[in-house]
Amino acid sequence: MRIGHGYDVHRLVPGRPLVLCGVEIPWEMGLLGHSDADVAAHALMDALLGAAGLGDIGKLFPDSDDKYLGVSSMALLEDVAARVAALGYTLCNADITIIAERPKLSKYTEDMRKTLAAHLNVPPDSLNVKATTEEGLGRASSEGIAAHAVALLEGPGPRVRNL
């Protein structure tokens, strides 16, 4: 068993769609980024990569490479899942927390979970997506959206070393 953690944050700006876990949320602001800026999917990808010991999305999909300009994070998630599977790992479960003051996201979390499950080819009940606020504390609470994710992988065998 291997566990990984991921974190991402993006600034809110007008004129961009708001995409979280592959679901477009109707709102007047979106997230600024090289790709679709889906912070929740980015956090999940980093958790999967971390658990498998494969680095992070900045290393695999650098924002200096124009082939990732505007790319759907769901396409990147499928790539990450394939890399993890190629090492013999399977996803046991993942838990994602989206941190946003606005918009309210609770009515979208089930669609988010189902969308992620479809792109990862896992049952929806192996994923959990929830949203919370920071109670108005800090600049980032109104200027952006953040996400944390943890993922538990089961692998081909132990990679334990004595310390």
mmCIF file of N, CA and C in Angstrom, residues 81-158:
data_model
loop_
_atom_site.group_PDB
_atom_site.id
_atom_site.type_symbol
_atom_site.label_atom_id
_atom_site.label_comp_id
_atom_site.label_asym_id
_atom_site.label_seq_id
_atom_site.Cartn_x
_atom_site.Cartn_y
_atom_site.Cartn_z
ATOM 1 N N ALA A 81 -3.170 8.054 -14.783
ATOM 2 C CA ALA A 81 -3.697 6.739 -14.391
ATOM 3 C C ALA A 81 -2.995 5.624 -15.160
ATOM 4 N N ALA A 82 -2.732 5.845 -16.439
ATOM 5 C CA ALA A 82 -2.037 4.840 -17.247
ATOM 6 C C ALA A 82 -0.607 4.631 -16.753
ATOM 7 N N ARG A 83 0.072 5.712 -16.371
ATOM 8 C CA ARG A 83 1.439 5.602 -15.855
ATOM 9 C C ARG A 83 1.475 4.821 -14.537
ATOM 10 N N VAL A 84 0.502 5.113 -13.680
ATOM 11 C CA VAL A 84 0.413 4.434 -12.384
ATOM 12 C C VAL A 84 0.108 2.948 -12.598
ATOM 13 N N ALA A 85 -0.824 2.656 -13.480
ATOM 14 C CA ALA A 85 -1.192 1.269 -13.775
ATOM 15 C C ALA A 85 -0.025 0.501 -14.401
ATOM 16 N N ALA A 86 0.786 1.183 -15.218
ATOM 17 C CA ALA A 86 1.928 0.532 -15.863
ATOM 18 C C ALA A 86 2.945 0.022 -14.842
ATOM 19 N N LEU A 87 2.952 0.614 -13.668
ATOM 20 C CA LEU A 87 3.841 0.152 -12.591
ATOM 21 C C LEU A 87 3.202 -0.957 -11.761
ATOM 22 N N GLY A 88 1.968 -1.306 -12.090
ATOM 23 C CA GLY A 88 1.289 -2.379 -11.375
ATOM 24 C C GLY A 88 0.432 -1.939 -10.209
ATOM 25 N N TYR A 89 0.187 -0.631 -10.097
ATOM 26 C CA TYR A 89 -0.620 -0.122 -8.992
ATOM 27 C C TYR A 89 -2.081 0.014 -9.390
ATOM 28 N N THR A 90 -2.957 -0.201 -8.412
ATOM 29 C CA THR A 90 -4.381 0.061 -8.586
ATOM 30 C C THR A 90 -4.830 1.025 -7.494
ATOM 31 N N LEU A 91 -5.812 1.840 -7.831
ATOM 32 C CA LEU A 91 -6.339 2.810 -6.884
ATOM 33 C C LEU A 91 -7.303 2.128 -5.923
ATOM 34 N N CYS A 92 -7.004 2.212 -4.639
ATOM 35 C CA CYS A 92 -7.933 1.709 -3.617
ATOM 36 C C CYS A 92 -9.014 2.755 -3.369
ATOM 37 N N ASN A 93 -8.579 3.969 -3.059
ATOM 38 C CA ASN A 93 -9.519 5.070 -2.881
ATOM 39 C C ASN A 93 -8.766 6.399 -2.915
ATOM 40 N N ALA A 94 -9.535 7.451 -3.147
ATOM 41 C CA ALA A 94 -8.987 8.810 -3.115
ATOM 42 C C ALA A 94 -10.018 9.723 -2.480
ATOM 43 N N ASP A 95 -9.539 10.743 -1.808
ATOM 44 C CA ASP A 95 -10.397 11.718 -1.137
ATOM 45 C C ASP A 95 -9.915 13.106 -1.532
ATOM 46 N N ILE A 96 -10.831 13.934 -2.035
ATOM 47 C CA ILE A 96 -10.503 15.264 -2.535
ATOM 48 C C ILE A 96 -11.299 16.295 -1.760
ATOM 49 N N THR A 97 -10.632 17.343 -1.305
ATOM 50 C CA THR A 97 -11.293 18.467 -0.653
ATOM 51 C C THR A 97 -11.035 19.714 -1.467
ATOM 52 N N ILE A 98 -12.110 20.363 -1.911
ATOM 53 C CA ILE A 98 -12.018 21.624 -2.652
ATOM 54 C C ILE A 98 -12.304 22.747 -1.669
ATOM 55 N N ILE A 99 -11.455 23.763 -1.668
ATOM 56 C CA ILE A 99 -11.581 24.887 -0.743
ATOM 57 C C ILE A 99 -11.945 26.125 -1.546
ATOM 58 N N ALA A 100 -13.190 26.593 -1.364
ATOM 59 C CA ALA A 100 -13.687 27.743 -2.132
ATOM 60 C C ALA A 100 -14.744 28.476 -1.321
ATOM 61 N N GLU A 101 -14.634 29.784 -1.270
ATOM 62 C CA GLU A 101 -15.683 30.576 -0.627
ATOM 63 C C GLU A 101 -16.941 30.608 -1.494
ATOM 64 N N ARG A 102 -16.740 30.786 -2.773
ATOM 65 C CA ARG A 102 -17.833 30.820 -3.750
ATOM 66 C C ARG A 102 -17.313 30.233 -5.044
ATOM 67 N N PRO A 103 -18.138 29.648 -5.838
ATOM 68 C CA PRO A 103 -19.554 29.364 -5.609
ATOM 69 C C PRO A 103 -19.718 28.177 -4.667
ATOM 70 N N LYS A 104 -20.925 27.977 -4.196
ATOM 71 C CA LYS A 104 -21.228 26.805 -3.371
ATOM 72 C C LYS A 104 -21.192 25.582 -4.280
ATOM 73 N N LEU A 105 -20.509 24.540 -3.861
ATOM 74 C CA LEU A 105 -20.227 23.403 -4.733
ATOM 75 C C LEU A 105 -20.921 22.103 -4.355
ATOM 76 N N SER A 106 -21.611 22.057 -3.239
ATOM 77 C CA SER A 106 -22.147 20.782 -2.749
ATOM 78 C C SER A 106 -23.074 20.097 -3.750
ATOM 79 N N LYS A 107 -23.819 20.844 -4.524
ATOM 80 C CA LYS A 107 -24.740 20.190 -5.471
ATOM 81 C C LYS A 107 -24.019 19.608 -6.691
ATOM 82 N N TYR A 108 -22.724 19.857 -6.828
ATOM 83 C CA TYR A 108 -21.951 19.340 -7.962
ATOM 84 C C TYR A 108 -21.029 18.174 -7.596
ATOM 85 N N THR A 109 -20.861 17.897 -6.311
ATOM 86 C CA THR A 109 -19.829 16.926 -5.912
ATOM 87 C C THR A 109 -20.119 15.508 -6.400
ATOM 88 N N GLU A 110 -21.382 15.118 -6.474
ATOM 89 C CA GLU A 110 -21.685 13.764 -6.969
ATOM 90 C C GLU A 110 -21.332 13.645 -8.448
ATOM 91 N N ASP A 111 -21.636 14.671 -9.248
ATOM 92 C CA ASP A 111 -21.238 14.658 -10.667
ATOM 93 C C ASP A 111 -19.718 14.638 -10.798
ATOM 94 N N MET A 112 -19.029 15.370 -9.925
ATOM 95 C CA MET A 112 -17.566 15.377 -9.938
ATOM 96 C C MET A 112 -17.024 13.975 -9.687
ATOM 97 N N ARG A 113 -17.571 13.326 -8.686
ATOM 98 C CA ARG A 113 -17.123 11.973 -8.333
ATOM 99 C C ARG A 113 -17.340 11.008 -9.491
ATOM 100 N N LYS A 114 -18.507 11.076 -10.116
ATOM 101 C CA LYS A 114 -18.808 10.181 -11.241
ATOM 102 C C LYS A 114 -17.917 10.470 -12.445
ATOM 103 N N THR A 115 -17.632 11.746 -12.688
ATOM 104 C CA THR A 115 -16.763 12.109 -13.811
ATOM 105 C C THR A 115 -15.352 11.589 -13.590
ATOM 106 N N LEU A 116 -14.812 11.799 -12.402
ATOM 107 C CA LEU A 116 -13.472 11.287 -12.094
ATOM 108 C C LEU A 116 -13.434 9.767 -12.221
ATOM 109 N N ALA A 117 -14.444 9.093 -11.689
ATOM 110 C CA ALA A 117 -14.488 7.627 -11.742
ATOM 111 C C ALA A 117 -14.475 7.127 -13.180
ATOM 112 N N ALA A 118 -15.210 7.800 -14.052
ATOM 113 C CA ALA A 118 -15.256 7.393 -15.456
ATOM 114 C C ALA A 118 -13.887 7.536 -16.115
ATOM 115 N N HIS A 119 -13.173 8.602 -15.797
ATOM 116 C CA HIS A 119 -11.855 8.825 -16.405
ATOM 117 C C HIS A 119 -10.759 7.955 -15.786
ATOM 118 N N LEU A 120 -10.988 7.500 -14.568
ATOM 119 C CA LEU A 120 -10.020 6.617 -13.908
ATOM 120 C C LEU A 120 -10.389 5.140 -14.060
ATOM 121 N N ASN A 121 -11.574 4.891 -14.589
ATOM 122 C CA ASN A 121 -12.067 3.527 -14.761
ATOM 123 C C ASN A 121 -12.118 2.779 -13.426
ATOM 124 N N VAL A 122 -12.689 3.457 -12.422
ATOM 125 C CA VAL A 122 -12.867 2.868 -11.097
ATOM 126 C C VAL A 122 -14.323 3.084 -10.678
ATOM 127 N N PRO A 123 -14.811 2.314 -9.713
ATOM 128 C CA PRO A 123 -16.170 2.550 -9.218
ATOM 129 C C PRO A 123 -16.246 3.907 -8.513
ATOM 130 N N PRO A 124 -17.365 4.622 -8.680
ATOM 131 C CA PRO A 124 -17.490 5.929 -8.020
ATOM 132 C C PRO A 124 -17.306 5.883 -6.510
ATOM 133 N N ASP A 125 -17.641 4.750 -5.879
ATOM 134 C CA ASP A 125 -17.515 4.698 -4.428
ATOM 135 C C ASP A 125 -16.064 4.578 -3.945
ATOM 136 N N SER A 126 -15.119 4.502 -4.886
ATOM 137 C CA SER A 126 -13.706 4.530 -4.483
ATOM 138 C C SER A 126 -13.172 5.965 -4.438
ATOM 139 N N LEU A 127 -14.039 6.919 -4.745
ATOM 140 C CA LEU A 127 -13.668 8.339 -4.728
ATOM 141 C C LEU A 127 -14.612 9.117 -3.829
ATOM 142 N N ASN A 128 -14.080 10.141 -3.188
ATOM 143 C CA ASN A 128 -14.905 11.057 -2.410
ATOM 144 C C ASN A 128 -14.500 12.477 -2.777
ATOM 145 N N VAL A 129 -15.493 13.321 -3.025
ATOM 146 C CA VAL A 129 -15.244 14.728 -3.331
ATOM 147 C C VAL A 129 -16.105 15.553 -2.386
ATOM 148 N N LYS A 130 -15.473 16.495 -1.713
ATOM 149 C CA LYS A 130 -16.207 17.381 -0.818
ATOM 150 C C LYS A 130 -15.685 18.803 -0.962
ATOM 151 N N ALA A 131 -16.495 19.757 -0.528
ATOM 152 C CA ALA A 131 -16.111 21.162 -0.628
ATOM 153 C C ALA A 131 -16.280 21.825 0.727
ATOM 154 N N THR A 132 -15.410 22.778 0.985
ATOM 155 C CA THR A 132 -15.480 23.536 2.220
ATOM 156 C C THR A 132 -15.037 24.964 1.940
ATOM 157 N N THR A 133 -15.232 25.829 2.921
ATOM 158 C CA THR A 133 -14.745 27.206 2.816
ATOM 159 C C THR A 133 -13.639 27.387 3.850
ATOM 160 N N GLU A 134 -13.022 28.565 3.823
ATOM 161 C CA GLU A 134 -12.057 28.916 4.866
ATOM 162 C C GLU A 134 -12.647 29.993 5.769
ATOM 163 N N GLU A 135 -13.987 30.033 5.782
ATOM 164 C CA GLU A 135 -14.692 30.983 6.655
ATOM 165 C C GLU A 135 -14.244 32.422 6.437
ATOM 166 N N GLY A 136 -13.868 32.751 5.199
ATOM 167 C CA GLY A 136 -13.475 34.117 4.870
ATOM 168 C C GLY A 136 -12.099 34.523 5.362
ATOM 169 N N LEU A 137 -11.304 33.587 5.830
ATOM 170 C CA LEU A 137 -9.983 33.908 6.360
ATOM 171 C C LEU A 137 -8.945 33.909 5.252
ATOM 172 N N GLY A 138 -8.078 34.882 5.225
ATOM 173 C CA GLY A 138 -6.969 34.912 4.279
ATOM 174 C C GLY A 138 -7.351 35.435 2.902
ATOM 175 N N ARG A 139 -6.369 35.982 2.198
ATOM 176 C CA ARG A 139 -6.581 36.537 0.863
ATOM 177 C C ARG A 139 -7.021 35.488 -0.131
ATOM 178 N N ALA A 140 -6.445 34.296 -0.062
ATOM 179 C CA ALA A 140 -6.748 33.257 -1.048
ATOM 180 C C ALA A 140 -8.200 32.810 -0.983
ATOM 181 N N SER A 141 -8.847 33.026 0.154
ATOM 182 C CA SER A 141 -10.220 32.549 0.282
ATOM 183 C C SER A 141 -11.169 33.228 -0.690
ATOM 184 N N SER A 142 -10.870 34.443 -1.114
ATOM 185 C CA SER A 142 -11.742 35.129 -2.066
ATOM 186 C C SER A 142 -11.100 35.307 -3.440
ATOM 187 N N GLU A 143 -9.819 35.046 -3.542
ATOM 188 C CA GLU A 143 -9.107 35.289 -4.792
ATOM 189 C C GLU A 143 -8.838 34.034 -5.597
ATOM 190 N N GLY A 144 -9.109 32.861 -5.022
ATOM 191 C CA GLY A 144 -8.804 31.634 -5.737
ATOM 192 C C GLY A 144 -9.543 30.448 -5.176
ATOM 193 N N ILE A 145 -9.232 29.303 -5.727
ATOM 194 C CA ILE A 145 -9.764 28.034 -5.251
ATOM 195 C C ILE A 145 -8.581 27.084 -5.098
ATOM 196 N N ALA A 146 -8.610 26.325 -4.017
ATOM 197 C CA ALA A 146 -7.542 25.358 -3.738
ATOM 198 C C ALA A 146 -8.157 23.972 -3.585
ATOM 199 N N ALA A 147 -7.310 22.966 -3.639
ATOM 200 C CA ALA A 147 -7.766 21.597 -3.412
ATOM 201 C C ALA A 147 -6.639 20.762 -2.836
ATOM 202 N N HIS A 148 -7.018 19.856 -1.955
ATOM 203 C CA HIS A 148 -6.131 18.831 -1.413
ATOM 204 C C HIS A 148 -6.681 17.482 -1.844
ATOM 205 N N ALA A 149 -5.808 16.515 -2.034
ATOM 206 C CA ALA A 149 -6.239 15.153 -2.344
ATOM 207 C C ALA A 149 -5.263 14.164 -1.732
ATOM 208 N N VAL A 150 -5.804 13.038 -1.318
ATOM 209 C CA VAL A 150 -4.978 11.903 -0.910
ATOM 210 C C VAL A 150 -5.448 10.699 -1.708
ATOM 211 N N ALA A 151 -4.503 9.841 -2.041
ATOM 212 C CA ALA A 151 -4.819 8.631 -2.799
ATOM 213 C C ALA A 151 -4.068 7.459 -2.196
ATOM 214 N N LEU A 152 -4.750 6.332 -2.111
ATOM 215 C CA LEU A 152 -4.153 5.099 -1.616
ATOM 216 C C LEU A 152 -4.084 4.117 -2.770
ATOM 217 N N LEU A 153 -2.861 3.659 -3.048
ATOM 218 C CA LEU A 153 -2.638 2.688 -4.112
ATOM 219 C C LEU A 153 -2.223 1.356 -3.513
ATOM 220 N N GLU A 154 -2.642 0.278 -4.179
ATOM 221 C CA GLU A 154 -2.148 -1.049 -3.844
ATOM 222 C C GLU A 154 -1.245 -1.473 -4.983
ATOM 223 N N GLY A 155 -0.071 -2.002 -4.636
ATOM 224 C CA GLY A 155 0.918 -2.260 -5.673
ATOM 225 C C GLY A 155 1.349 -3.694 -5.803
ATOM 226 N N PRO A 156 2.322 -3.869 -6.669
ATOM 227 C CA PRO A 156 2.796 -5.213 -6.998
ATOM 228 C C PRO A 156 3.617 -5.869 -5.898
ATOM 229 N N GLY A 157 4.062 -5.108 -4.947
ATOM 230 C CA GLY A 157 4.876 -5.679 -3.880
ATOM 231 C C GLY A 157 5.537 -4.578 -3.089
ATOM 232 N N PRO A 158 6.107 -4.916 -1.965
ATOM 233 C CA PRO A 158 6.700 -3.894 -1.102
ATOM 234 C C PRO A 158 7.950 -3.272 -1.705
#
